[in-house]
Amino acid sequence: MKLRRYLFSLKGRSIVSLTLGIISAIGNISPVFAAPGRNRDNAETCDILVAGGGLAGAATAYEGLLAGRTVCLTEITDWVGGQISSQGTSALDERETQRSLLFYPRGYLELRGRIKEHYGRLNPGGCWVSYSCFMPYDGHKILFNILQDAARKGKGTLKWFPNTVIKELAITPAVAGNAVGGQQIKSAIAIQHKPAANTPPLNTETLSQTIEDAYRYENSPRFNKTIIQFIPKPRNQSNSKPRPADWYVVDATETGELIGLTDVPYRLGIDPRSPLEPSSPSPTGDAYCTQGFTYTFAMQATKEPQQHQVPSFYQQYAPYYSYELQRLASFPLVFSYRQIRSMRPDQKRPSDPKQFPIYPGDISMQNWTWGNDYRPGSAQDNLIYSREQLEEAGQLQPGGWMGGLRTETLRRGEENAQGFFYWLVTGTTDSQLGEGVKKPNPNNRFLSGLNSPMGTVHGLSKYPYMREGRRIIGRPSFNQPQGFTVWEVDMSRTDFKADFYRENLSEEEYRNLWLAVGGLNAPALAVGSQSVEDTTSRSRATIYPDSVGIGHYAIDFHPCMTKSPPEAPGNTEREGTRKAQGQAYPFQIPLRAMIPQKIDNMLVAGKSIAVSHTAAAAYRVHSFEWSAGAAAGVTAAFSLENGILPYELVDELPSREPNLEVLQLRLQQNANPIAFPGTSIFNNSWQNWK
């Protein structure tokens, strides 16, 4: 009788909600629904469903389209490009050696080429942090044109779904006896929103004001909703080739949303200190201490001083703002750091950014650690909910998914960014450098409006720049039986002979650390014919037999703060969180890092691949995201074509995997490199790759 009453209460809900609701009722679980009140409005078929339209998602779509596939691409904002557009960080993070060789995936090179073609130069802003700084709205336009051209060239089909979030997934039951795989995503329910009648256009309100509405099925005074069901393209009955998966679903979201929604094993925040993650500041780990996120904004130099109204919340955040270091204490340096438009781009500048001239009309994009970075680090204010918090909030129940973020922390991040602008133009305090350092700079205005660089009425980026999200734990591997991960020791140039490591690791752990970084010296250490003191570290990153992409960047932290809230007076960065910061060797992207446990037809691209907290600090920049996304797109298309599941490409390692070799050859033939020039266990000449 209880089940009959429950079934009656589900009348009118979607098929996916009905199915999952019945399962919950039978299991005596109290479900949390944001009920649609109607069935799906549309059904869309895909070969590859990509959740998240950032650089990783765009790269996945790009390669899928060139392979002739139908790609459905969803994005919570209305811009494609993530870092270069909706997140406002339109300054390409690149390392000098890789840039000098132009050793990047073909799609990333095309993006750089299109930027140069559009502006007549690669760096129209003349910024000094990058070789290319440009307008975020142009990042979207340029990249979307690239995707459309890829569809025409490859005879693929692009189905673009802006302002769309994934709400529910239908997943096949677990297979008895298969602890790490066997399930598949059979369909996905998404919600697309548009302005309700007689309401302001999208991007009028901030994300914190709209995000919860975006994840609710029902229409609201703000939004009209379309419920979309994504399903695989029908099988071609004339094709008798085995097809173990009808489609592939790729999580390319900025925070690992599908990872949280599917509840596959993952990590969040700081990992426990170990021989593989020896610089960790915590012996036990901390899921709440993730890297800071940033709402970027654009400001324009003016000829005359501007009137600046103090935000009502300014005094709350003012104790946080700082130039950070004495060598950085210069407004011209901060302005030109990520300058995205220059009125005199051909004028030769001084070598010292502190002396850079600023002209009326110049535009700067702000992304500053002790400025508009927001860096929570406690269970009371963390942005990305942990699994326990998701469960407590009901977001793991059928229909309960709401994006997995703390809305209040988004709001505080928005206020912190708006306050930082006011500090830049009027402030005279500095939380790190004291009095007498900061001077007002009133000849600047905050750029806002739908035609502004950020494309928002409020002037902040449409979505915050995310440096870290949920990170999957890969499937058990021949050398990592607890689940595959790329660790600090796999790519860091740190001197592990420093006293910290011997003092904070046991004797056995310290020896295991050196077995991991010893390279060709490790066998002698393993058999006892050589001591740790006599062992030298390899001077390269780990070489992976299943590499499908590349990246290179420094291990760059924007650590969480010690106290809550982050803007508390006198707050400090969490002690030890920068211990691992420094240079990294050129590294690879192993396919094992992109394959989650449990679900066989899901791939992960972007920042949510199986990397540790330390490795993620390098595995997060623009070209890496593209390389990981390209690998996901090629792998998905290859797997469909050959009737093979991605995990089957790597499950026999370290034995030879012929199908993996064919995939790697295809990547290389398509100008998507999987190794840097000269990569070899015998090559120790990587000291110049800084």
Short mmCIF file of C-alpha atoms in Angstrom, two decimals, residues 263-577:
data_model
loop_
_atom_site.label_atom_id
_atom_site.label_comp_id
_atom_site.label_asym_id
_atom_site.label_seq_id
_atom_site.Cartn_x
_atom_site.Cartn_y
_atom_site.Cartn_z
CA ASP A 263 28.96 8.87 -7.49
CA VAL A 264 32.01 7.22 -9.01
CA PRO A 265 35.06 7.17 -6.70
CA TYR A 266 36.83 10.53 -6.58
CA ARG A 267 38.96 12.82 -4.44
CA LEU A 268 38.51 16.46 -3.53
CA GLY A 269 40.98 18.90 -2.00
CA ILE A 270 44.27 18.01 -0.33
CA ASP A 271 45.44 14.39 -0.49
CA PRO A 272 47.06 12.72 2.54
CA ARG A 273 50.84 12.90 2.71
CA SER A 274 52.41 9.77 1.26
CA PRO A 275 55.51 8.66 -0.67
CA LEU A 276 53.62 9.60 -3.86
CA GLU A 277 52.35 12.95 -2.55
CA PRO A 278 55.17 13.77 -0.13
CA SER A 279 54.74 17.56 -0.02
CA SER A 280 51.14 17.41 1.16
CA PRO A 281 50.53 19.78 4.10
CA SER A 282 48.22 17.25 5.77
CA PRO A 283 48.95 13.71 7.01
CA THR A 284 45.26 12.85 6.61
CA GLY A 285 44.09 15.09 3.73
CA ASP A 286 41.40 17.78 3.64
CA ALA A 287 38.52 17.67 1.17
CA TYR A 288 37.47 21.23 2.01
CA CYS A 289 40.77 22.92 1.13
CA THR A 290 40.62 23.26 -2.64
CA GLN A 291 42.33 25.90 -4.73
CA GLY A 292 40.69 29.31 -4.81
CA PHE A 293 38.19 30.31 -7.49
CA THR A 294 38.02 33.69 -9.18
CA TYR A 295 35.31 35.90 -10.58
CA THR A 296 37.19 37.92 -13.15
CA PHE A 297 36.17 41.38 -14.37
CA ALA A 298 37.38 43.99 -16.83
CA MET A 299 38.34 47.58 -16.05
CA GLN A 300 39.15 50.41 -18.42
CA ALA A 301 41.54 53.31 -17.99
CA THR A 302 39.95 56.74 -18.38
CA LYS A 303 41.29 60.23 -19.01
CA GLU A 304 39.45 61.76 -16.08
CA PRO A 305 38.96 60.48 -12.52
CA GLN A 306 35.73 58.56 -12.04
CA GLN A 307 33.21 58.66 -9.23
CA HIS A 308 33.28 55.31 -7.44
CA GLN A 309 30.47 54.30 -5.12
CA VAL A 310 31.54 52.19 -2.18
CA PRO A 311 29.82 48.77 -2.21
CA SER A 312 27.66 48.16 0.84
CA PHE A 313 29.70 45.05 1.65
CA TYR A 314 33.14 46.56 1.06
CA GLN A 315 34.29 46.73 4.68
CA GLN A 316 33.73 42.98 5.06
CA TYR A 317 36.27 42.14 2.33
CA ALA A 318 38.70 45.07 2.59
CA PRO A 319 40.94 43.31 5.17
CA TYR A 320 41.84 40.71 2.53
CA TYR A 321 43.09 42.78 -0.42
CA SER A 322 46.81 43.17 -1.13
CA TYR A 323 49.45 43.51 -3.82
CA GLU A 324 50.82 40.40 -2.04
CA LEU A 325 54.56 40.98 -2.46
CA GLN A 326 56.68 44.12 -2.40
CA ARG A 327 58.03 43.40 -5.89
CA LEU A 328 54.43 43.35 -7.17
CA ALA A 329 53.31 46.52 -5.41
CA SER A 330 52.55 48.57 -8.51
CA PHE A 331 49.23 49.48 -10.10
CA PRO A 332 50.72 49.60 -13.66
CA LEU A 333 52.14 46.11 -13.09
CA VAL A 334 48.77 44.74 -11.95
CA PHE A 335 46.88 46.53 -14.73
CA SER A 336 49.16 45.29 -17.52
CA TYR A 337 49.50 41.79 -16.05
CA ARG A 338 46.44 40.57 -17.96
CA GLN A 339 45.74 43.56 -20.19
CA ILE A 340 43.27 42.48 -22.88
CA ARG A 341 43.18 45.66 -24.98
CA SER A 342 45.92 48.15 -25.74
CA MET A 343 45.32 51.48 -27.39
CA ARG A 344 48.96 51.53 -28.53
CA PRO A 345 49.84 47.90 -29.24
CA ASP A 346 52.85 48.76 -31.40
CA GLN A 347 54.51 51.02 -28.85
CA LYS A 348 57.65 49.54 -27.32
CA ARG A 349 57.33 49.16 -23.58
CA PRO A 350 59.97 49.33 -20.83
CA SER A 351 61.34 46.02 -19.56
CA ASP A 352 59.91 46.67 -16.08
CA PRO A 353 56.09 46.24 -15.93
CA LYS A 354 56.03 48.78 -13.09
CA GLN A 355 56.93 51.38 -15.70
CA PHE A 356 54.34 50.35 -18.28
CA PRO A 357 52.33 53.36 -19.46
CA ILE A 358 48.53 53.17 -19.23
CA TYR A 359 46.46 55.05 -21.81
CA PRO A 360 42.76 55.97 -21.71
CA GLY A 361 40.86 53.14 -23.38
CA ASP A 362 43.25 50.39 -22.27
CA ILE A 363 41.38 47.44 -20.75
CA SER A 364 42.64 45.05 -18.11
CA MET A 365 41.17 41.73 -16.96
CA GLN A 366 41.73 41.12 -13.25
CA ASN A 367 42.72 37.75 -11.80
CA TRP A 368 44.81 38.37 -8.69
CA THR A 369 45.53 36.03 -5.78
CA TRP A 370 45.15 38.50 -2.91
CA GLY A 371 42.40 40.27 -4.80
CA ASN A 372 39.49 38.61 -6.57
CA ASP A 373 40.57 35.07 -5.73
CA TYR A 374 38.13 33.66 -3.18
CA ARG A 375 39.73 30.92 -1.09
CA PRO A 376 37.44 29.14 1.37
CA GLY A 377 38.79 26.07 3.13
CA SER A 378 36.37 24.80 5.75
CA ALA A 379 33.29 22.58 5.88
CA GLN A 380 31.27 25.72 6.61
CA ASP A 381 32.20 27.64 3.46
CA ASN A 382 33.80 25.28 0.88
CA LEU A 383 32.46 25.83 -2.65
CA ILE A 384 32.46 22.28 -4.06
CA TYR A 385 30.46 19.94 -1.88
CA SER A 386 32.17 16.76 -0.74
CA ARG A 387 30.40 13.44 -1.16
CA GLU A 388 29.24 13.55 2.45
CA GLN A 389 27.84 17.04 2.00
CA LEU A 390 26.08 16.03 -1.23
CA GLU A 391 24.50 13.10 0.54
CA GLU A 392 23.42 15.22 3.49
CA ALA A 393 21.88 17.81 1.14
CA GLY A 394 19.93 15.15 -0.74
CA GLN A 395 21.76 15.81 -4.00
CA LEU A 396 22.57 12.13 -4.49
CA GLN A 397 18.89 11.19 -4.31
CA PRO A 398 16.89 10.81 -7.55
CA GLY A 399 16.08 14.23 -8.92
CA GLY A 400 18.00 15.94 -6.15
CA TRP A 401 21.07 17.11 -8.07
CA MET A 402 21.52 20.89 -7.86
CA GLY A 403 25.01 21.32 -9.28
CA GLY A 404 26.99 20.37 -6.19
CA LEU A 405 28.07 23.91 -5.26
CA ARG A 406 27.45 26.11 -2.22
CA THR A 407 25.46 29.09 -3.50
CA GLU A 408 26.36 31.31 -0.56
CA THR A 409 30.06 30.91 -1.31
CA LEU A 410 29.47 31.85 -4.95
CA ARG A 411 27.76 35.02 -3.72
CA ARG A 412 30.64 35.89 -1.43
CA GLY A 413 33.09 35.32 -4.27
CA GLU A 414 31.11 37.75 -6.40
CA GLU A 415 31.13 40.39 -3.68
CA ASN A 416 34.83 39.86 -3.05
CA ALA A 417 35.57 40.55 -6.73
CA GLN A 418 33.44 43.68 -6.84
CA GLY A 419 35.13 44.90 -3.69
CA PHE A 420 38.56 44.28 -5.18
CA PHE A 421 37.84 46.73 -7.99
CA TYR A 422 36.87 49.37 -5.44
CA TRP A 423 40.11 48.68 -3.55
CA LEU A 424 42.18 49.02 -6.73
CA VAL A 425 40.74 52.45 -7.55
CA THR A 426 40.26 53.93 -4.06
CA GLY A 427 42.03 51.72 -1.50
CA THR A 428 44.93 52.84 0.68
CA THR A 429 45.38 49.70 2.80
CA ASP A 430 47.28 46.49 2.08
CA SER A 431 46.72 43.37 4.18
CA GLN A 432 50.18 41.91 3.51
CA LEU A 433 52.41 44.96 3.02
CA GLY A 434 50.97 47.40 5.53
CA GLU A 435 50.30 51.12 5.31
CA GLY A 436 51.85 53.54 2.86
CA VAL A 437 52.03 51.10 -0.08
CA LYS A 438 48.65 51.29 -1.81
CA LYS A 439 47.67 54.54 -3.57
CA PRO A 440 44.29 55.36 -5.14
CA ASN A 441 43.89 54.99 -8.91
CA PRO A 442 40.61 56.76 -9.67
CA ASN A 443 41.11 57.07 -13.46
CA ASN A 444 39.47 53.71 -14.15
CA ARG A 445 35.96 52.40 -14.60
CA PHE A 446 34.37 48.99 -14.06
CA LEU A 447 33.10 47.59 -17.38
CA SER A 448 29.61 46.11 -17.32
CA GLY A 449 26.75 45.48 -19.72
CA LEU A 450 25.87 42.80 -22.25
CA ASN A 451 28.36 44.30 -24.73
CA SER A 452 31.18 44.48 -22.17
CA PRO A 453 34.14 42.06 -22.31
CA MET A 454 32.46 39.67 -19.85
CA GLY A 455 29.08 39.91 -21.57
CA THR A 456 27.16 40.48 -18.32
CA VAL A 457 25.06 43.34 -16.98
CA HIS A 458 26.82 43.00 -13.62
CA GLY A 459 30.31 42.97 -15.18
CA LEU A 460 31.63 39.81 -13.54
CA SER A 461 32.52 36.70 -15.51
CA LYS A 462 29.55 34.45 -16.27
CA TYR A 463 31.13 31.62 -14.30
CA PRO A 464 34.09 31.69 -11.91
CA TYR A 465 37.50 30.56 -13.07
CA MET A 466 37.91 27.14 -11.45
CA ARG A 467 41.36 25.76 -10.65
CA GLU A 468 40.26 22.50 -9.10
CA GLY A 469 37.21 20.24 -9.00
CA ARG A 470 36.37 16.66 -8.16
CA ARG A 471 39.11 14.34 -9.42
CA ILE A 472 38.33 10.73 -10.25
CA ILE A 473 40.25 7.78 -8.89
CA GLY A 474 41.06 5.63 -11.89
CA ARG A 475 40.61 1.89 -12.03
CA PRO A 476 43.11 -0.41 -10.33
CA SER A 477 46.29 -0.58 -12.35
CA PHE A 478 49.30 -2.85 -12.41
CA ASN A 479 51.29 -0.47 -10.21
CA GLN A 480 48.41 1.22 -8.38
CA PRO A 481 46.02 -1.47 -7.10
CA GLN A 482 43.99 1.09 -5.11
CA GLY A 483 43.14 3.06 -8.25
CA PHE A 484 45.20 4.93 -10.81
CA THR A 485 46.31 8.52 -10.13
CA VAL A 486 48.98 10.89 -11.44
CA TRP A 487 50.88 12.01 -8.34
CA GLU A 488 53.29 14.76 -7.34
CA VAL A 489 56.29 12.47 -7.82
CA ASP A 490 55.24 11.82 -11.42
CA MET A 491 55.99 15.35 -12.63
CA SER A 492 57.56 17.58 -9.96
CA ARG A 493 61.12 18.95 -10.09
CA THR A 494 61.22 19.26 -6.29
CA ASP A 495 64.41 18.34 -4.45
CA PHE A 496 63.13 15.38 -2.43
CA LYS A 497 66.44 15.19 -0.53
CA ALA A 498 65.34 18.25 1.47
CA ASP A 499 65.05 17.75 5.24
CA PHE A 500 61.25 18.08 5.17
CA TYR A 501 60.79 14.71 3.50
CA ARG A 502 63.05 12.70 5.78
CA GLU A 503 61.52 14.39 8.82
CA ASN A 504 57.88 13.95 7.79
CA LEU A 505 57.97 10.49 6.22
CA SER A 506 58.82 7.22 7.94
CA GLU A 507 62.02 5.47 6.90
CA GLU A 508 60.03 3.05 4.75
CA GLU A 509 57.97 5.86 3.19
CA TYR A 510 61.11 7.86 2.45
CA ARG A 511 62.64 4.84 0.71
CA ASN A 512 59.44 4.30 -1.28
CA LEU A 513 59.55 7.95 -2.33
CA TRP A 514 62.99 7.39 -3.81
CA LEU A 515 61.92 4.18 -5.46
CA ALA A 516 59.27 6.31 -7.21
CA VAL A 517 61.62 9.09 -8.36
CA GLY A 518 64.83 7.11 -8.81
CA GLY A 519 64.32 6.37 -12.49
CA LEU A 520 67.06 4.09 -13.78
CA ASN A 521 68.62 4.13 -10.31
CA ALA A 522 65.53 2.65 -8.66
CA PRO A 523 66.30 -1.04 -9.40
CA ALA A 524 69.59 -0.86 -7.52
CA LEU A 525 67.82 0.76 -4.58
CA ALA A 526 65.07 -1.87 -4.72
CA VAL A 527 67.47 -4.81 -4.44
CA GLY A 528 69.55 -3.13 -1.73
CA SER A 529 72.74 -2.62 -3.72
CA GLN A 530 72.40 1.15 -3.40
CA SER A 531 71.35 3.40 -0.52
CA VAL A 532 68.82 6.22 -0.65
CA GLU A 533 71.66 8.70 -0.04
CA ASP A 534 73.44 7.48 -3.17
CA THR A 535 70.29 7.49 -5.31
CA THR A 536 69.77 10.43 -7.67
CA SER A 537 66.38 11.52 -8.92
CA ARG A 538 65.40 11.18 -12.55
CA SER A 539 65.19 14.53 -14.37
CA ARG A 540 61.97 13.92 -16.26
CA ALA A 541 58.32 13.14 -15.64
CA THR A 542 56.87 9.63 -15.52
CA ILE A 543 56.51 8.12 -18.99
CA TYR A 544 53.18 6.37 -19.46
CA PRO A 545 52.61 3.54 -21.95
CA ASP A 546 49.02 4.75 -22.40
CA SER A 547 49.76 8.45 -22.93
CA VAL A 548 47.13 10.21 -25.06
CA GLY A 549 48.12 13.83 -24.53
CA ILE A 550 50.63 16.29 -23.07
CA GLY A 551 50.93 19.36 -20.89
CA HIS A 552 53.49 21.59 -19.26
CA TYR A 553 53.06 24.20 -16.56
CA ALA A 554 54.47 25.01 -13.15
CA ILE A 555 52.86 23.61 -10.00
CA ASP A 556 50.98 26.81 -9.19
CA PHE A 557 48.87 27.08 -6.04
CA HIS A 558 46.18 29.53 -4.99
CA PRO A 559 45.73 27.91 -1.57
CA CYS A 560 42.73 27.96 0.72
CA MET A 561 42.79 30.24 3.75
CA THR A 562 43.22 29.16 7.36
CA LYS A 563 40.16 30.76 8.95
CA SER A 564 36.56 31.05 7.85
CA PRO A 565 35.48 33.23 6.16
CA PRO A 566 38.49 33.79 3.86
CA GLU A 567 38.23 37.57 4.18
CA ALA A 568 38.55 37.48 7.99
CA PRO A 569 40.99 40.14 9.23
CA GLY A 570 44.51 38.80 9.66
CA ASN A 571 43.77 35.57 7.83
CA THR A 572 46.61 33.58 6.34
CA GLU A 573 47.00 30.88 3.73
CA ARG A 574 46.73 27.36 5.16
CA GLU A 575 50.18 26.50 6.48
CA GLY A 576 52.24 24.30 4.18
CA THR A 577 49.89 24.48 1.19
#
